[in-house]
Amino acid sequence: MSAYSHYIIDWVFDEDRSTIRTGYGPENMTRLRRFAIGLIKSKVEKGISKKMRQLNKNTRAVLDYLKITKNTRRPCAA
């Protein structure tokens, strides 16, 4: 893992203050966090933290961003 990825995980998810400490919990959460960052990076987003803040505010925005619902909103052609 690069130092940049660690910075993103620590800054965006505040991983160092996580209270998940038993069993496979810490490892699983780290994998989920890396997966989320990978999804955003794959969509060519420059501001990962900005996009994470936007998605944190609205669950529907997450589903639309991932395009995993049948009625996902399509961007208007302007």
Coordinates of N, CA, C and O in Angstrom, one line a residue:
M1 N 0.9 -1.2 0.0 CA 0.0 0.0 0.0 C 0.9 1.2 0.0 O 1.8 1.3 0.8
S2 N 0.6 2.2 -0.8 CA 1.4 3.4 -0.9 C 1.1 4.3 0.3 O 0.1 4.2 0.9
A3 N 2.0 5.2 0.5 CA 1.8 6.2 1.6 C 0.6 7.1 1.3 O -0.1 7.5 2.2
Y4 N 0.3 7.3 0.0 CA -0.8 8.2 -0.4 C -2.1 7.4 0.0 O -3.0 8.1 0.6
S5 N -2.2 6.1 -0.2 CA -3.4 5.4 0.1 C -3.6 5.4 1.6 O -4.7 5.5 2.1
H6 N -2.5 5.2 2.4 CA -2.6 5.2 3.8 C -3.1 6.6 4.3 O -3.9 6.7 5.2
Y7 N -2.6 7.6 3.7 CA -3.0 9.0 4.1 C -4.5 9.1 3.8 O -5.2 9.7 4.7
I8 N -5.0 8.7 2.7 CA -6.4 8.8 2.4 C -7.3 8.0 3.4 O -8.3 8.5 3.9
I9 N -6.9 6.8 3.7 CA -7.6 5.9 4.6 C -7.6 6.6 6.0 O -8.7 6.7 6.7
D10 N -6.5 7.1 6.4 CA -6.4 7.7 7.7 C -7.2 9.0 7.8 O -7.9 9.3 8.8
W11 N -7.1 9.8 6.8 CA -7.7 11.2 6.8 C -9.2 11.1 6.6 O -10.0 11.6 7.3
V12 N -9.7 10.3 5.6 CA -11.1 10.3 5.2 C -11.9 9.4 6.2 O -13.0 9.8 6.6
F13 N -11.3 8.3 6.6 CA -12.0 7.3 7.4 C -11.6 7.4 8.9 O -12.2 6.8 9.7
D14 N -10.6 8.2 9.2 CA -10.1 8.4 10.6 C -9.8 7.0 11.2 O -10.2 6.7 12.3
E15 N -9.1 6.2 10.4 CA -8.9 4.8 10.8 C -8.1 4.6 12.1 O -8.4 3.7 12.9
D16 N -7.2 5.5 12.4 CA -6.4 5.4 13.6 C -7.3 5.5 14.9 O -6.9 4.9 15.9
R17 N -8.4 6.1 14.8 CA -9.3 6.2 16.0 C -10.4 5.1 16.0 O -11.3 5.2 16.8
S18 N -10.3 4.2 15.1 CA -11.4 3.2 15.0 C -11.4 2.3 16.3 O -10.4 2.0 16.9
T19 N -12.6 2.0 16.7 CA -12.8 1.2 17.9 C -13.0 -0.3 17.6 O -13.2 -1.1 18.5
I20 N -12.9 -0.7 16.4 CA -13.0 -2.1 16.0 C -11.7 -2.8 16.2 O -10.7 -2.4 15.6
R21 N -11.7 -3.7 17.2 CA -10.4 -4.3 17.6 C -10.4 -5.8 17.8 O -9.3 -6.4 18.0
T22 N -11.5 -6.5 17.6 CA -11.5 -7.9 17.8 C -11.7 -8.7 16.6 O -12.3 -8.3 15.6
G23 N -11.2 -9.9 16.6 CA -11.4 -10.9 15.5 C -10.8 -10.3 14.2 O -9.8 -9.7 14.1
Y24 N -11.6 -10.6 13.1 CA -11.2 -10.1 11.8 C -11.8 -8.7 11.5 O -11.6 -8.2 10.4
G25 N -12.4 -8.1 12.4 CA -13.1 -6.8 12.2 C -12.1 -5.8 11.7 O -12.4 -5.1 10.6
P26 N -11.0 -5.5 12.3 CA -10.1 -4.4 11.8 C -9.6 -4.7 10.3 O -9.6 -3.8 9.5
E27 N -9.3 -6.0 10.0 CA -8.8 -6.3 8.7 C -9.9 -6.1 7.7 O -9.7 -5.6 6.6
N28 N -11.1 -6.6 8.0 CA -12.3 -6.5 7.1 C -12.6 -5.0 6.8 O -12.9 -4.7 5.7
M29 N -12.6 -4.2 7.9 CA -12.9 -2.8 7.7 C -11.9 -2.1 6.8 O -12.2 -1.3 6.0
T30 N -10.6 -2.4 7.0 CA -9.6 -1.9 6.2 C -9.8 -2.3 4.7 O -9.7 -1.4 3.8
R31 N -10.2 -3.5 4.5 CA -10.4 -3.9 3.1 C -11.6 -3.2 2.5 O -11.6 -2.8 1.3
L32 N -12.7 -3.0 3.3 CA -13.8 -2.3 2.8 C -13.5 -0.8 2.5 O -13.9 -0.3 1.4
R33 N -12.7 -0.2 3.3 CA -12.2 1.2 3.1 C -11.4 1.3 1.8 O -11.6 2.2 1.0
R34 N -10.5 0.3 1.6 CA -9.6 0.3 0.4 C -10.5 0.1 -0.8 O -10.2 0.7 -1.9
F35 N -11.5 -0.8 -0.7 CA -12.4 -1.0 -1.8 C -13.1 0.2 -2.2 O -13.2 0.6 -3.4
A36 N -13.6 0.9 -1.2 CA -14.4 2.2 -1.5 C -13.5 3.2 -2.2 O -13.9 3.9 -3.2
I37 N -12.3 3.4 -1.7 CA -11.3 4.3 -2.3 C -11.0 3.9 -3.7 O -10.9 4.7 -4.7
G38 N -10.8 2.6 -3.9 CA -10.5 2.0 -5.3 C -11.7 2.3 -6.2 O -11.4 2.6 -7.4
L39 N -12.9 2.2 -5.8 CA -14.1 2.5 -6.7 C -14.0 4.0 -7.1 O -14.3 4.3 -8.3
I40 N -13.8 4.8 -6.2 CA -13.8 6.3 -6.5 C -12.6 6.6 -7.4 O -12.7 7.3 -8.4
K41 N -11.4 6.0 -7.2 CA -10.3 6.2 -8.0 C -10.6 5.7 -9.4 O -10.1 6.3 -10.4
S42 N -11.3 4.6 -9.6 CA -11.6 4.0 -10.9 C -12.5 4.8 -11.7 O -12.5 4.7 -12.9
K43 N -13.2 5.7 -11.1 CA -14.1 6.6 -11.8 C -13.4 7.9 -12.1 O -14.1 8.9 -12.5
V44 N -12.1 8.0 -12.0 CA -11.3 9.1 -12.3 C -11.7 10.4 -11.5 O -11.8 11.4 -12.1
E45 N -11.9 10.2 -10.3 CA -12.2 11.4 -9.4 C -10.9 11.9 -8.9 O -10.1 11.2 -8.4
K46 N -10.7 13.2 -9.0 CA -9.5 13.8 -8.5 C -9.6 14.1 -7.0 O -8.6 13.9 -6.3
G47 N -10.7 14.5 -6.5 CA -10.8 14.8 -5.0 C -11.5 13.7 -4.3 O -12.8 13.7 -4.1
I48 N -10.8 12.7 -3.8 CA -11.4 11.6 -3.2 C -12.1 12.0 -1.9 O -13.2 11.6 -1.6
S49 N -11.5 12.9 -1.1 CA -12.1 13.3 0.2 C -13.4 14.1 -0.1 O -14.4 13.9 0.6
K50 N -13.3 14.9 -1.1 CA -14.5 15.7 -1.5 C -15.7 14.8 -1.9 O -16.8 15.0 -1.4
K51 N -15.4 13.8 -2.7 CA -16.4 12.9 -3.2 C -16.9 12.1 -2.0 O -18.1 11.8 -1.9
M52 N -16.1 11.6 -1.1 CA -16.5 10.9 0.1 C -17.5 11.7 1.0 O -18.5 11.2 1.5
R53 N -17.2 13.0 1.1 CA -18.0 13.9 1.9 C -19.4 14.0 1.3 O -20.4 14.0 1.9
Q54 N -19.4 14.1 -0.1 CA -20.7 14.2 -0.8 C -21.5 12.9 -0.6 O -22.7 13.0 -0.4
L55 N -20.8 11.8 -0.8 CA -21.5 10.5 -0.7 C -22.0 10.2 0.7 O -23.0 9.5 0.9
N56 N -21.3 10.7 1.7 CA -21.6 10.5 3.1 C -23.0 11.1 3.5 O -23.7 10.7 4.4
K57 N -23.3 12.2 2.8 CA -24.5 13.0 3.1 C -25.8 12.3 2.6 O -26.8 12.7 3.0
N58 N -25.7 11.5 1.6 CA -26.9 11.0 0.9 C -26.7 9.6 0.4 O -25.9 9.3 -0.5
T59 N -27.4 8.6 1.0 CA -27.3 7.2 0.7 C -27.7 7.0 -0.8 O -27.1 6.2 -1.5
R60 N -28.7 7.7 -1.2 CA -29.2 7.6 -2.6 C -28.1 8.0 -3.6 O -27.9 7.4 -4.7
A61 N -27.3 9.0 -3.2 CA -26.2 9.4 -4.1 C -25.1 8.3 -4.2 O -24.6 8.1 -5.3
V62 N -25.0 7.5 -3.2 CA -24.0 6.3 -3.3 C -24.6 5.3 -4.3 O -23.8 4.8 -5.1
L63 N -25.8 5.0 -4.2 CA -26.4 4.0 -5.1 C -26.4 4.5 -6.5 O -26.1 3.8 -7.5
D64 N -26.6 5.8 -6.7 CA -26.6 6.4 -8.1 C -25.1 6.4 -8.6 O -24.9 6.1 -9.8
Y65 N -24.2 6.7 -7.7 CA -22.8 6.8 -8.1 C -22.3 5.4 -8.6 O -21.6 5.3 -9.5
L66 N -22.7 4.4 -7.9 CA -22.3 3.0 -8.2 C -23.1 2.4 -9.3 O -22.8 1.4 -9.8
K67 N -24.3 3.0 -9.6 CA -25.2 2.6 -10.7 C -25.6 1.1 -10.4 O -25.6 0.3 -11.3
I68 N -26.1 0.9 -9.2 CA -26.5 -0.5 -8.8 C -28.0 -0.6 -8.6 O -28.5 -1.7 -8.2
T69 N -28.8 0.4 -8.9 CA -30.2 0.3 -8.8 C -30.9 0.4 -10.2 O -30.3 0.9 -11.1
K70 N -32.1 -0.2 -10.4 CA -32.7 -0.1 -11.7 C -33.1 1.3 -12.1 O -33.1 1.6 -13.2
N71 N -33.4 2.1 -11.1 CA -33.9 3.5 -11.4 C -32.8 4.5 -11.1 O -33.1 5.6 -10.7
T72 N -31.6 4.2 -11.5 CA -30.5 5.1 -11.2 C -30.7 6.3 -12.1 O -31.0 6.2 -13.3
R73 N -30.5 7.5 -11.5 CA -30.7 8.7 -12.3 C -29.6 8.9 -13.3 O -28.4 8.7 -13.0
R74 N -29.9 9.2 -14.5 CA -28.9 9.5 -15.5 C -28.6 11.0 -15.6 O -29.6 11.8 -15.4
P75 N -27.4 11.4 -15.8 CA -27.1 12.8 -15.9 C -27.8 13.4 -17.1 O -27.9 12.7 -18.2
C76 N -28.4 14.5 -17.0 CA -29.0 15.2 -18.1 C -28.0 15.6 -19.2 O -27.0 16.1 -18.8
A77 N -28.4 15.4 -20.4 CA -27.5 15.9 -21.5 C -27.8 17.4 -21.7 O -28.9 17.8 -22.1
A78 N -26.9 18.2 -21.4 CA -27.1 19.7 -21.6 C -26.3 20.2 -22.7 O -25.4 19.8 -23.2

